[in-house]
Amino acid sequence: MEERQRARRPGGRGARVGAAVHQAVTDLISERGYGKFSVGDVAARSGVADSSIYRRWGSLENLLTDVALTRLNERSPMPDTGSLAGDLRTYAAQVAREITGPDGLALLRLAVALSSSGQQGRQAGDDLLAERTRQLQSMLDRARERGEHAPDAFGVLDHILAPMYVRVLLGVGPLTPDYVDGLVDRLL
């Protein structure tokens, strides 16, 4: 018998299930915080069977990583404006909007919690950082290919993202456009 692969339909049942589960996770993180809910809670909130969640994501940590990465990729994609300064300004503004918007603080806390939790959570946090660093590196590599001097990905993390994350996590002042542009200017 010929084995047929099912094509994934964008916007199909799988997309609806993923969206429902992601929203349930985001809501639970906002309400309870990291580590204070289970896959069963996500299943009940989303209306998706816990067995389906385990089949698709394997563990709560994998699901949480997927939620954080998907959110980052959708709301803060790597820009390509044609210049490093333009890319970094656009990216920094996107990140600032995301982490100060609805659910932004909860998802930022999730990323921090994944990085500092138990072994499985730490691996998920490492995976999240590795993927985002890879994406940043691709933006920086494009700049180098254009002949621009570009910092490394950790320079962007240290000089642009970290100060914004700390301000939001500690509630220290707003992320104004002037502040965000100033971070980019200091890095460049």
GROMACS .gro file of N, CA, C and O in nm, residues 37 40 53 58 67 91 111 154-155 178:
model
   40
   37PHE      N    1   0.081   2.598   3.627
   37PHE     CA    2  -0.025   2.530   3.553
   37PHE      C    3   0.035   2.411   3.481
   37PHE      O    4   0.158   2.399   3.468
   40GLY      N    5  -0.275   1.971   3.156
   40GLY     CA    6  -0.419   1.952   3.180
   40GLY      C    7  -0.493   2.085   3.188
   40GLY      O    8  -0.604   2.099   3.136
   53ILE      N    9  -0.214   1.757   2.289
   53ILE     CA   10  -0.108   1.851   2.324
   53ILE      C   11   0.024   1.776   2.340
   53ILE      O   12   0.127   1.817   2.284
   58GLY      N   13   0.496   1.726   2.299
   58GLY     CA   14   0.580   1.636   2.377
   58GLY      C   15   0.589   1.667   2.525
   58GLY      O   16   0.591   1.577   2.607
   67VAL      N   17   0.537   2.854   2.207
   67VAL     CA   18   0.455   2.973   2.224
   67VAL      C   19   0.542   3.098   2.218
   67VAL      O   20   0.512   3.193   2.146
   91TYR      N   21   1.370   4.648   1.426
   91TYR     CA   22   1.362   4.532   1.515
   91TYR      C   23   1.342   4.577   1.660
   91TYR      O   24   1.254   4.525   1.730
  111ALA      N   25   0.997   3.365   2.906
  111ALA     CA   26   1.130   3.345   2.850
  111ALA      C   27   1.236   3.343   2.960
  111ALA      O   28   1.327   3.259   2.960
  154PHE      N   29   2.529   3.865   2.024
  154PHE     CA   30   2.525   3.893   2.167
  154PHE      C   31   2.539   4.041   2.197
  154PHE      O   32   2.492   4.089   2.299
  155GLY      N   33   2.603   4.115   2.108
  155GLY     CA   34   2.607   4.260   2.123
  155GLY      C   35   2.467   4.320   2.116
  155GLY      O   36   2.432   4.410   2.193
  178ASP      N   37   1.255   5.745   2.152
  178ASP     CA   38   1.387   5.806   2.170
  178ASP      C   39   1.480   5.714   2.250
  178ASP      O   40   1.599   5.702   2.218
   0.00000   0.00000   0.00000
